């Protein structure tokens, strides 16, 4: 007898959708097709879409949870709305330091960043992180608290480490934030993530039992002996910053935006390869990507370039055995009149994030969200609806970039597919998933199964369930 039988699904199997049943025994999928066997629990999906559990190959689960627990600015459409949210939080007597995440001046239709003087009406320390996490704006009270000076209150890149004494969460808050993030993952149909962690978060993870699969990748400068283990995935390094903060290593931008040259990066990477640890490197600008590809060319392990945004055809020729880990949701800024056009010019609108060209060359492309926002369906929408042919891919390709390709990157061949013998990690969506392209952005999982167990059912949905005995 099967443990769980999913009947009458629109199943994504072998790269296409088929009307099939899925049989589960223990934590494995054991049968696909028309299934006559009985099961301890049988669920009639009534034509709903059955996908492999999504794998987010680039996540920041602590940041995701803290944004919800502290102050979430990601939906603010105006500068005034950001300031009003800070004002409201300042009125909370229990809040000693106001820490917000996710403001984005391009979402306001502006180019000017949030400034210190706009927050100085608040007597409490205020730290407001830009959406990309590569810069923050502080008010005068926060600067005084930290003993810092800044004319406009803006800190970028490495200077953000100076904020740790003011904003770093304790283990209890880390735990609470991760629990929030895990629940968000289940609602999005995400069953596995590669999570970038600092030392404090890595230590908290050692006492947790997450409801999803978490592959931890530690920041290179936070690495400690003993980090490696079954659920670890190498280290994370940085070669540049972001387009929004103007700190990407882009041709024509300041040379200082490139954090390491070839020799420096090769030395760092080699120190981890000798430990048997692959390297994920943040590289957005064309100059940073070129360094990453040259250093990775003859690496003893398969590594990943994170973001891989500003690339040309010559760079694609140099990818070789390196994984490309990209974020299709970043295309939200790559439309005419958007952030990328204002920062980079129209010439880069069609050339950035060339997902179609990457796949056409047979290269390994895994999708993640970078939590901007978190949610595969949102990113898939942009990947399949881009106005540019170099970026636009099919729904089936986008799903596989968020499932099968992620499993390959993680070195987890039993994840990312619905086939006999694979782990039963499954996300169930509405029957019209992908048929209405516009609707993709807001699609949420109706049922999420992890390791053969139903881990989440959306309360608004009713499933016909039969249980034997």
Tab-separated table of C-alpha atoms in Angstrom:
chain	number	residue	atom	x	y	z
A	1	UNK	CA	0.000	0.000	0.000
A	2	UNK	CA	1.182	3.520	-0.840
A	3	UNK	CA	1.502	6.100	1.908
A	4	UNK	CA	0.225	8.996	-0.210
A	5	UNK	CA	-1.478	9.041	-3.596
A	6	UNK	CA	-1.996	12.260	-5.534
A	7	UNK	CA	-4.734	11.646	-8.091
A	8	UNK	CA	-5.775	13.602	-11.171
A	9	UNK	CA	-2.913	16.055	-11.320
A	10	UNK	CA	-1.460	18.091	-14.155
A	11	UNK	CA	2.029	16.771	-13.485
A	12	UNK	CA	5.278	18.352	-14.722
A	13	UNK	CA	7.130	15.178	-15.660
A	14	UNK	CA	10.113	14.782	-18.009
A	15	UNK	CA	9.965	18.421	-19.058
A	16	UNK	CA	6.273	18.559	-19.963
A	17	UNK	CA	2.828	18.519	-18.400
A	18	UNK	CA	0.832	15.275	-18.325
A	19	UNK	CA	-2.438	14.226	-16.659
A	20	UNK	CA	-1.138	11.650	-14.182
A	21	UNK	CA	-1.263	10.276	-10.657
A	22	UNK	CA	1.754	10.322	-8.334
A	23	UNK	CA	2.320	7.551	-5.789
A	24	UNK	CA	4.519	8.074	-2.733
A	25	UNK	CA	5.957	5.496	-0.350
A	26	UNK	CA	7.991	6.786	2.580
A	27	UNK	CA	9.989	9.746	1.293
A	28	UNK	CA	10.169	8.613	-2.355
A	29	UNK	CA	8.041	8.846	-5.451
A	30	UNK	CA	7.499	5.224	-6.475
A	31	UNK	CA	4.976	5.424	-9.300
A	32	UNK	CA	3.727	7.916	-11.902
A	33	UNK	CA	0.853	7.411	-14.327
A	34	UNK	CA	-2.535	5.762	-13.883
A	35	UNK	CA	-2.291	4.159	-10.436
A	36	UNK	CA	-4.731	1.491	-9.285
A	37	UNK	CA	-3.070	0.783	-5.935
A	38	UNK	CA	-4.584	1.864	-2.651
A	39	UNK	CA	-2.951	4.359	-0.311
A	40	UNK	CA	-3.149	5.271	3.359
A	41	UNK	CA	-4.037	8.790	2.212
A	42	UNK	CA	-5.421	9.700	-1.181
A	43	UNK	CA	-5.800	13.295	-2.393
A	44	UNK	CA	-7.865	14.205	-5.441
A	45	UNK	CA	-6.115	17.200	-7.015
A	46	UNK	CA	-8.944	17.839	-9.474
A	47	UNK	CA	-6.571	18.905	-12.241
A	48	UNK	CA	-4.247	21.056	-10.131
A	49	UNK	CA	-0.658	21.551	-11.294
A	50	UNK	CA	1.994	19.328	-9.693
A	51	UNK	CA	5.572	20.621	-9.826
A	52	UNK	CA	8.818	19.409	-8.287
A	53	UNK	CA	9.446	21.387	-5.116
A	54	UNK	CA	11.193	24.611	-6.106
A	55	UNK	CA	14.883	25.003	-5.222
A	56	UNK	CA	16.012	28.559	-4.495
A	57	UNK	CA	19.716	28.491	-5.326
A	58	UNK	CA	20.433	31.927	-3.854
A	59	UNK	CA	18.588	32.760	-0.650
A	60	UNK	CA	19.158	34.806	2.505
A	61	UNK	CA	16.723	33.260	4.931
A	62	UNK	CA	17.813	35.309	7.962
A	63	UNK	CA	17.423	38.564	6.047
A	64	UNK	CA	14.041	37.410	4.728
A	65	UNK	CA	12.746	36.700	8.206
A	66	UNK	CA	14.198	39.834	9.787
A	67	UNK	CA	12.548	41.955	7.117
A	68	UNK	CA	9.167	40.610	8.206
A	69	UNK	CA	9.905	40.819	11.933
A	70	UNK	CA	11.429	44.292	11.903
A	71	UNK	CA	10.305	46.764	9.222
A	72	UNK	CA	9.456	45.713	5.673
A	73	UNK	CA	9.800	48.567	3.162
A	74	UNK	CA	9.730	46.471	-0.012
A	75	UNK	CA	6.153	47.399	-0.951
A	76	UNK	CA	6.608	51.149	-0.444
A	77	UNK	CA	5.784	53.055	-3.639
A	78	UNK	CA	6.905	56.507	-2.477
A	79	UNK	CA	9.624	58.092	-0.388
A	80	UNK	CA	6.945	59.474	1.888
A	81	UNK	CA	5.581	56.001	2.562
A	82	UNK	CA	9.020	54.826	3.712
A	83	UNK	CA	9.350	57.789	6.050
A	84	UNK	CA	5.838	57.258	7.411
A	85	UNK	CA	6.605	53.613	8.191
A	86	UNK	CA	9.711	54.716	10.092
A	87	UNK	CA	7.640	57.292	11.977
A	88	UNK	CA	5.053	54.691	12.981
A	89	UNK	CA	7.713	52.280	14.208
A	90	UNK	CA	9.377	55.068	16.194
A	91	UNK	CA	6.127	55.497	18.111
A	92	UNK	CA	6.417	51.925	19.396
A	93	UNK	CA	7.868	52.279	22.926
A	94	UNK	CA	9.356	48.780	22.723
A	95	UNK	CA	11.501	49.609	19.694
A	96	UNK	CA	14.918	50.989	20.628
A	97	UNK	CA	16.510	50.843	17.169
A	98	UNK	CA	14.471	51.086	13.953
A	99	UNK	CA	15.856	48.742	11.297
A	100	UNK	CA	14.109	48.666	7.928
A	101	UNK	CA	14.764	46.622	4.798
A	102	UNK	CA	13.856	46.937	1.158
A	103	UNK	CA	13.500	50.598	0.135
A	104	UNK	CA	14.112	51.172	-3.563
A	105	UNK	CA	14.195	54.645	-5.036
A	106	UNK	CA	13.546	53.242	-8.527
A	107	UNK	CA	10.166	51.950	-7.293
A	108	UNK	CA	9.315	55.562	-6.457
A	109	UNK	CA	10.200	56.693	-9.981
A	110	UNK	CA	13.213	58.561	-8.583
A	111	UNK	CA	17.016	58.373	-8.753
A	112	UNK	CA	17.909	60.029	-5.429
A	113	UNK	CA	18.605	57.768	-2.459
A	114	UNK	CA	16.978	58.053	0.953
A	115	UNK	CA	18.941	60.632	2.999
A	116	UNK	CA	19.879	61.134	6.626
A	117	UNK	CA	18.024	64.443	6.986
A	118	UNK	CA	14.748	62.764	5.994
A	119	UNK	CA	15.034	60.528	9.071
A	120	UNK	CA	16.446	63.011	11.563
A	121	UNK	CA	13.043	63.903	12.976
A	122	UNK	CA	13.271	60.543	14.764
A	123	UNK	CA	15.302	60.642	17.987
A	124	UNK	CA	15.880	56.883	18.030
A	125	UNK	CA	18.627	55.345	15.868
A	126	UNK	CA	17.335	54.481	12.390
A	127	UNK	CA	19.026	52.139	9.877
A	128	UNK	CA	17.283	51.676	6.527
A	129	UNK	CA	18.786	49.102	4.136
A	130	UNK	CA	18.328	49.533	0.407
A	131	UNK	CA	16.628	46.593	-1.288
A	132	UNK	CA	19.877	45.091	-2.619
A	133	UNK	CA	21.508	45.060	0.821
A	134	UNK	CA	24.623	46.811	-0.499
A	135	UNK	CA	23.887	50.175	1.090
A	136	UNK	CA	21.979	51.679	3.990
A	137	UNK	CA	20.869	55.102	5.145
A	138	UNK	CA	21.317	56.082	8.812
A	139	UNK	CA	19.905	59.022	10.707
A	140	UNK	CA	22.071	61.206	12.937
A	141	UNK	CA	21.112	59.321	16.097
A	142	UNK	CA	22.385	56.056	14.589
A	143	UNK	CA	25.611	57.684	13.411
A	144	UNK	CA	26.236	59.127	16.887
A	145	UNK	CA	25.521	55.772	18.510
A	146	UNK	CA	28.175	54.147	16.306
A	147	UNK	CA	30.654	57.039	16.451
A	148	UNK	CA	30.462	57.580	12.696
A	149	UNK	CA	30.252	60.608	10.448
A	150	UNK	CA	28.507	60.812	7.093
A	151	UNK	CA	27.176	63.878	5.339
A	152	UNK	CA	24.218	62.103	3.765
A	153	UNK	CA	24.040	59.151	6.188
A	154	UNK	CA	24.737	56.615	3.430
A	155	UNK	CA	27.062	53.651	3.961
A	156	UNK	CA	27.943	51.102	1.277
A	157	UNK	CA	29.586	47.699	0.919
A	158	UNK	CA	32.267	46.927	3.554
A	159	UNK	CA	31.318	49.935	5.656
A	160	UNK	CA	28.041	48.188	6.446
A	161	UNK	CA	29.983	45.901	8.795
A	162	UNK	CA	30.239	48.928	11.079
A	163	UNK	CA	26.520	48.552	11.783
A	164	UNK	CA	26.807	45.133	13.403
A	165	UNK	CA	26.858	46.467	16.943
A	166	UNK	CA	23.533	48.192	16.314
A	167	UNK	CA	21.601	45.738	14.139
A	168	UNK	CA	22.952	42.206	14.677
A	169	UNK	CA	20.246	39.836	15.967
A	170	UNK	CA	20.821	37.573	18.948
A	171	UNK	CA	20.316	33.786	18.649
A	172	UNK	CA	16.668	34.019	19.729
A	173	UNK	CA	15.853	36.553	17.020
A	174	UNK	CA	17.824	34.558	14.440
A	175	UNK	CA	15.740	31.504	15.313
A	176	UNK	CA	12.480	33.446	15.102
A	177	UNK	CA	13.469	34.997	11.771
A	178	UNK	CA	14.422	31.651	10.238
A	179	UNK	CA	11.113	30.141	11.310
A	180	UNK	CA	9.275	32.990	9.554
A	181	UNK	CA	11.369	32.409	6.420
A	182	UNK	CA	10.773	28.647	6.419
A	183	UNK	CA	7.015	29.194	6.558
A	184	UNK	CA	7.268	31.643	3.670
A	185	UNK	CA	9.185	29.026	1.683
A	186	UNK	CA	6.433	26.443	2.134
A	187	UNK	CA	3.817	28.959	0.983
A	188	UNK	CA	5.854	29.597	-2.173
A	189	UNK	CA	6.340	25.894	-2.944
A	190	UNK	CA	10.050	26.069	-2.103
A	191	UNK	CA	11.311	22.825	-0.606
A	192	UNK	CA	15.082	23.470	-0.715
A	193	UNK	CA	17.353	26.500	-0.562
A	194	UNK	CA	21.017	27.321	-0.729
A	195	UNK	CA	21.170	29.778	2.145
A	196	UNK	CA	24.051	32.213	2.585
A	197	UNK	CA	24.896	32.457	6.269
A	198	UNK	CA	27.233	34.176	8.680
A	199	UNK	CA	28.873	32.388	11.588
A	200	UNK	CA	26.121	33.241	14.092
A	201	UNK	CA	23.395	31.908	11.801
A	202	UNK	CA	25.399	28.767	11.011
A	203	UNK	CA	25.640	28.037	14.730
A	204	UNK	CA	21.887	28.514	15.220
A	205	UNK	CA	21.210	26.134	12.334
A	206	UNK	CA	23.078	23.400	14.197
A	207	UNK	CA	20.222	23.253	16.728
A	208	UNK	CA	17.332	23.556	14.255
A	209	UNK	CA	15.311	21.001	12.323
A	210	UNK	CA	14.027	23.033	9.354
A	211	UNK	CA	10.828	21.917	7.595
A	212	UNK	CA	12.594	22.395	4.247
A	213	UNK	CA	16.010	21.289	2.991
A	214	UNK	CA	18.687	23.890	3.713
A	215	UNK	CA	22.134	23.802	2.138
A	216	UNK	CA	24.236	26.338	3.996
A	217	UNK	CA	26.966	28.359	2.274
A	218	UNK	CA	29.039	30.509	4.607
A	219	UNK	CA	30.583	33.881	3.825
A	220	UNK	CA	34.296	33.381	3.216
A	221	UNK	CA	35.360	35.845	5.907
A	222	UNK	CA	33.090	34.101	8.461
A	223	UNK	CA	34.314	30.551	7.794
A	224	UNK	CA	35.257	28.459	10.821
A	225	UNK	CA	36.639	24.944	11.126
A	226	UNK	CA	33.799	22.520	11.666
A	227	UNK	CA	31.389	24.322	9.360
A	228	UNK	CA	31.502	21.598	6.736
A	229	UNK	CA	28.911	18.866	6.891
A	230	UNK	CA	26.208	17.043	4.983
A	231	UNK	CA	24.036	20.134	4.615
A	232	UNK	CA	26.803	22.601	3.738
A	233	UNK	CA	27.643	23.984	0.302
A	234	UNK	CA	30.995	25.736	0.240
A	235	UNK	CA	31.616	29.426	0.751
A	236	UNK	CA	30.398	32.756	-0.611
A	237	UNK	CA	32.787	35.502	-1.777
A	238	UNK	CA	32.255	38.920	-3.371
A	239	UNK	CA	33.895	40.467	-6.423
A	240	UNK	CA	31.668	43.552	-6.609
A	241	UNK	CA	28.503	45.193	-5.328
A	242	UNK	CA	25.220	46.117	-7.023
A	243	UNK	CA	23.869	48.148	-9.907
A	244	UNK	CA	21.379	49.965	-7.680
A	245	UNK	CA	24.063	51.103	-5.232
A	246	UNK	CA	26.405	51.950	-8.144
A	247	UNK	CA	29.029	49.585	-6.717
A	248	UNK	CA	29.042	46.887	-9.424
A	249	UNK	CA	32.379	46.327	-11.190
A	250	UNK	CA	31.106	47.621	-14.519
A	251	UNK	CA	33.323	48.941	-17.310
A	252	UNK	CA	33.543	52.713	-16.949
A	253	UNK	CA	32.575	52.729	-13.272
A	254	UNK	CA	35.167	53.273	-10.492
A	255	UNK	CA	38.019	50.727	-10.413
A	256	UNK	CA	37.519	50.439	-6.651
A	257	UNK	CA	34.214	48.625	-7.273
A	258	UNK	CA	36.230	45.505	-8.142
A	259	UNK	CA	36.995	43.928	-4.777
A	260	UNK	CA	39.703	41.462	-5.943
A	261	UNK	CA	41.868	41.014	-9.017
A	262	UNK	CA	42.589	37.615	-10.561
A	263	UNK	CA	45.522	36.815	-8.281
A	264	UNK	CA	43.736	37.823	-5.090
A	265	UNK	CA	40.582	35.904	-5.946
A	266	UNK	CA	42.529	32.827	-7.062
A	267	UNK	CA	44.384	32.808	-3.741
A	268	UNK	CA	41.121	32.987	-1.783
A	269	UNK	CA	39.371	30.358	-3.886
A	270	UNK	CA	42.330	27.969	-3.737
A	271	UNK	CA	42.373	28.137	0.049
A	272	UNK	CA	38.854	26.673	0.072
A	273	UNK	CA	39.296	24.257	-2.812
A	274	UNK	CA	42.098	22.686	-0.786
A	275	UNK	CA	39.458	22.010	1.897
A	276	UNK	CA	37.193	20.422	-0.722
A	277	UNK	CA	34.812	23.389	-0.671
A	278	UNK	CA	33.345	24.976	-3.825
A	279	UNK	CA	33.072	28.750	-4.115
A	280	UNK	CA	30.017	30.826	-4.987
A	281	UNK	CA	31.118	34.290	-6.033
A	282	UNK	CA	28.950	37.380	-6.287
A	283	UNK	CA	29.702	38.973	-9.676
A	284	UNK	CA	27.222	41.335	-11.316
A	285	UNK	CA	29.321	43.705	-13.419
A	286	UNK	CA	31.140	42.669	-16.587
A	287	UNK	CA	34.575	43.221	-15.051
A	288	UNK	CA	33.767	41.097	-11.992
A	289	UNK	CA	32.295	38.302	-14.101
A	290	UNK	CA	35.412	38.218	-16.266
A	291	UNK	CA	37.609	37.736	-13.194
A	292	UNK	CA	35.362	34.955	-11.884
A	293	UNK	CA	35.346	33.044	-15.159
A	294	UNK	CA	39.114	33.246	-15.601
A	295	UNK	CA	39.807	31.989	-12.077
A	296	UNK	CA	37.202	29.224	-12.272
A	297	UNK	CA	38.360	27.996	-15.678
A	298	UNK	CA	40.718	25.323	-14.352
A	299	UNK	CA	39.237	24.874	-10.879
A	300	UNK	CA	39.339	21.389	-9.310
A	301	UNK	CA	35.694	21.743	-8.182
A	302	UNK	CA	32.521	23.062	-9.834
A	303	UNK	CA	31.811	26.566	-8.604
A	304	UNK	CA	29.073	29.106	-9.251
A	305	UNK	CA	28.941	32.700	-10.411
A	306	UNK	CA	26.099	34.449	-8.599
A	307	UNK	CA	23.955	36.927	-10.565
A	308	UNK	CA	25.963	36.888	-13.838
A	309	UNK	CA	24.074	39.915	-15.151
A	310	UNK	CA	26.184	42.121	-17.415
A	311	UNK	CA	27.602	39.638	-19.912
A	312	UNK	CA	28.361	39.460	-23.622
A	313	UNK	CA	28.740	36.499	-25.970
A	314	UNK	CA	32.495	36.293	-25.430
A	315	UNK	CA	31.925	35.737	-21.712
A	316	UNK	CA	29.434	32.968	-22.451
A	317	UNK	CA	32.187	31.228	-24.414
A	318	UNK	CA	34.329	31.184	-21.247
A	319	UNK	CA	31.796	29.710	-18.790
A	320	UNK	CA	32.975	26.126	-19.248
A	321	UNK	CA	32.140	23.913	-16.267
A	322	UNK	CA	31.014	26.770	-14.013
A	323	UNK	CA	27.428	26.941	-12.764
A	324	UNK	CA	25.506	30.118	-13.520
A	325	UNK	CA	23.253	31.042	-10.585
A	326	UNK	CA	20.946	33.860	-11.666
A	327	UNK	CA	17.849	35.705	-10.477
A	328	UNK	CA	15.084	36.111	-13.072
A	329	UNK	CA	13.213	38.458	-10.732
A	330	UNK	CA	15.971	41.023	-11.359
A	331	UNK	CA	14.388	41.588	-14.771
A	332	UNK	CA	11.856	43.745	-12.914
A	333	UNK	CA	14.522	46.485	-13.098
A	334	UNK	CA	15.557	45.724	-16.687
A	335	UNK	CA	12.495	47.041	-18.506
A	336	UNK	CA	12.504	50.241	-20.581
A	337	UNK	CA	12.573	53.281	-18.324
A	338	UNK	CA	13.670	51.236	-15.316
A	339	UNK	CA	16.665	51.175	-12.999
A	340	UNK	CA	19.081	49.458	-15.400
A	341	UNK	CA	18.398	51.927	-18.175
A	342	UNK	CA	19.005	54.867	-15.841
A	343	UNK	CA	22.231	53.344	-14.458
A	344	UNK	CA	23.635	51.580	-17.526
A	345	UNK	CA	21.993	53.082	-20.597
A	346	UNK	CA	19.662	51.527	-23.166
A	347	UNK	CA	22.421	49.385	-24.675
A	348	UNK	CA	22.340	46.991	-21.721
A	349	UNK	CA	18.568	46.502	-21.616
A	350	UNK	CA	18.613	43.604	-24.065
A	351	UNK	CA	22.044	42.266	-23.134
A	352	UNK	CA	21.712	41.761	-19.368
A	353	UNK	CA	20.666	38.365	-17.980
A	354	UNK	CA	20.680	36.507	-21.345
A	355	UNK	CA	18.907	33.373	-20.106
A	356	UNK	CA	17.891	32.216	-23.591
A	357	UNK	CA	21.459	32.410	-24.866
A	358	UNK	CA	22.803	30.616	-21.784
A	359	UNK	CA	20.462	27.678	-22.235
A	360	UNK	CA	20.940	27.607	-26.018
A	361	UNK	CA	24.644	26.961	-25.386
A	362	UNK	CA	23.875	24.052	-23.070
A	363	UNK	CA	25.249	25.805	-19.981
A	364	UNK	CA	24.006	25.047	-16.459
A	365	UNK	CA	21.621	27.792	-15.303
A	366	UNK	CA	20.060	27.565	-11.843
A	367	UNK	CA	17.547	30.136	-10.635
A	368	UNK	CA	17.255	31.743	-7.223
A	369	UNK	CA	15.587	34.853	-5.835
A	370	UNK	CA	18.138	36.659	-3.640
A	371	UNK	CA	14.910	37.365	-1.697
A	372	UNK	CA	14.084	40.372	-3.910
A	373	UNK	CA	11.370	39.233	-3.604
A	374	UNK	CA	11.406	35.639	-2.401
A	375	UNK	CA	9.183	33.479	-4.608
A	376	UNK	CA	9.963	31.407	-7.723
A	377	UNK	CA	6.682	32.155	-9.512
A	378	UNK	CA	7.467	35.876	-9.451
A	379	UNK	CA	10.835	35.262	-11.097
A	380	UNK	CA	9.441	32.749	-13.581
A	381	UNK	CA	6.967	35.399	-14.723
A	382	UNK	CA	9.777	37.750	-15.712
A	383	UNK	CA	11.793	35.001	-17.387
A	384	UNK	CA	8.910	33.949	-19.651
A	385	UNK	CA	7.534	37.429	-20.372
A	386	UNK	CA	10.680	39.457	-21.096
A	387	UNK	CA	10.305	41.623	-24.222
A	388	UNK	CA	13.850	40.644	-25.262
A	389	UNK	CA	14.564	37.352	-27.033
A	390	UNK	CA	18.011	36.989	-25.409
A	391	UNK	CA	16.326	36.848	-22.005
A	392	UNK	CA	12.986	35.185	-22.685
A	393	UNK	CA	12.671	31.428	-22.124
A	394	UNK	CA	9.770	28.983	-22.051
A	395	UNK	CA	7.721	28.128	-18.979
A	396	UNK	CA	9.121	24.591	-19.020
A	397	UNK	CA	12.704	25.871	-19.151
A	398	UNK	CA	12.079	28.322	-16.316
A	399	UNK	CA	10.574	25.609	-14.105
A	400	UNK	CA	13.588	23.354	-14.726
A	401	UNK	CA	15.978	26.220	-13.880
A	402	UNK	CA	14.158	26.502	-10.544
A	403	UNK	CA	14.103	22.732	-9.927
A	404	UNK	CA	16.262	20.274	-11.862
A	405	UNK	CA	19.153	22.701	-12.407
A	406	UNK	CA	19.126	23.721	-8.745
A	407	UNK	CA	19.385	20.077	-7.718
A	408	UNK	CA	22.394	19.652	-10.007
A	409	UNK	CA	24.075	22.705	-8.477
A	410	UNK	CA	23.457	21.357	-4.971
A	411	UNK	CA	24.783	17.919	-5.919
A	412	UNK	CA	21.393	16.419	-4.978
A	413	UNK	CA	20.294	14.217	-7.912
A	414	UNK	CA	17.207	12.902	-6.096
A	415	UNK	CA	15.722	16.409	-5.896
A	416	UNK	CA	14.258	18.666	-8.558
A	417	UNK	CA	12.261	16.171	-10.605
A	418	UNK	CA	9.071	14.157	-10.406
A	419	UNK	CA	10.178	10.675	-11.387
A	420	UNK	CA	10.246	7.240	-9.855
A	421	UNK	CA	12.939	7.001	-7.184
A	422	UNK	CA	13.280	10.724	-6.519
A	423	UNK	CA	12.530	12.321	-3.163
A	424	UNK	CA	8.884	13.266	-2.780
A	425	UNK	CA	9.381	17.051	-2.672
A	426	UNK	CA	6.354	18.470	-4.477
A	427	UNK	CA	4.486	21.756	-4.852
A	428	UNK	CA	0.844	21.816	-5.923
A	429	UNK	CA	-0.467	24.930	-7.654
A	430	UNK	CA	-3.713	25.859	-9.377
A	431	UNK	CA	-4.802	24.081	-12.549
A	432	UNK	CA	-3.978	27.115	-14.719
A	433	UNK	CA	-0.385	27.565	-13.511
A	434	UNK	CA	1.553	29.177	-16.363
A	435	UNK	CA	-1.395	29.328	-18.725
A	436	UNK	CA	-2.164	32.834	-17.524
A	437	UNK	CA	1.272	34.442	-17.696
A	438	UNK	CA	0.250	37.640	-15.905
A	439	UNK	CA	-1.085	35.602	-13.012
A	440	UNK	CA	2.264	33.901	-12.423
A	441	UNK	CA	3.623	36.777	-10.347
A	442	UNK	CA	1.196	36.118	-7.518
A	443	UNK	CA	0.912	32.311	-7.704
A	444	UNK	CA	1.327	30.570	-4.335
A	445	UNK	CA	1.480	26.911	-3.464
A	446	UNK	CA	-1.775	25.279	-2.428
A	447	UNK	CA	-0.024	22.226	-0.991
A	448	UNK	CA	3.682	21.639	-0.339
A	449	UNK	CA	5.114	18.179	0.311
A	450	UNK	CA	8.632	17.740	1.703
A	451	UNK	CA	10.302	14.351	1.958
A	452	UNK	CA	6.984	12.583	1.448
A	453	UNK	CA	5.137	14.523	4.157
A	454	UNK	CA	2.458	17.134	3.578
A	455	UNK	CA	4.150	20.122	5.208
A	456	UNK	CA	1.724	22.861	4.182
A	457	UNK	CA	-1.832	23.249	2.903
A	458	UNK	CA	-3.164	26.702	2.117
A	459	UNK	CA	-6.166	27.287	4.339
A	460	UNK	CA	-8.249	28.743	1.530
A	461	UNK	CA	-8.058	25.540	-0.514
A	462	UNK	CA	-10.169	22.435	-0.120
A	463	UNK	CA	-8.801	19.060	-1.174
A	464	UNK	CA	-10.828	15.860	-1.445
A	465	UNK	CA	-8.974	13.512	0.889
A	466	UNK	CA	-9.622	9.840	1.562
A	467	UNK	CA	-7.780	8.043	4.357
A	468	UNK	CA	-7.893	4.255	4.698
A	469	UNK	CA	-8.690	2.743	8.069
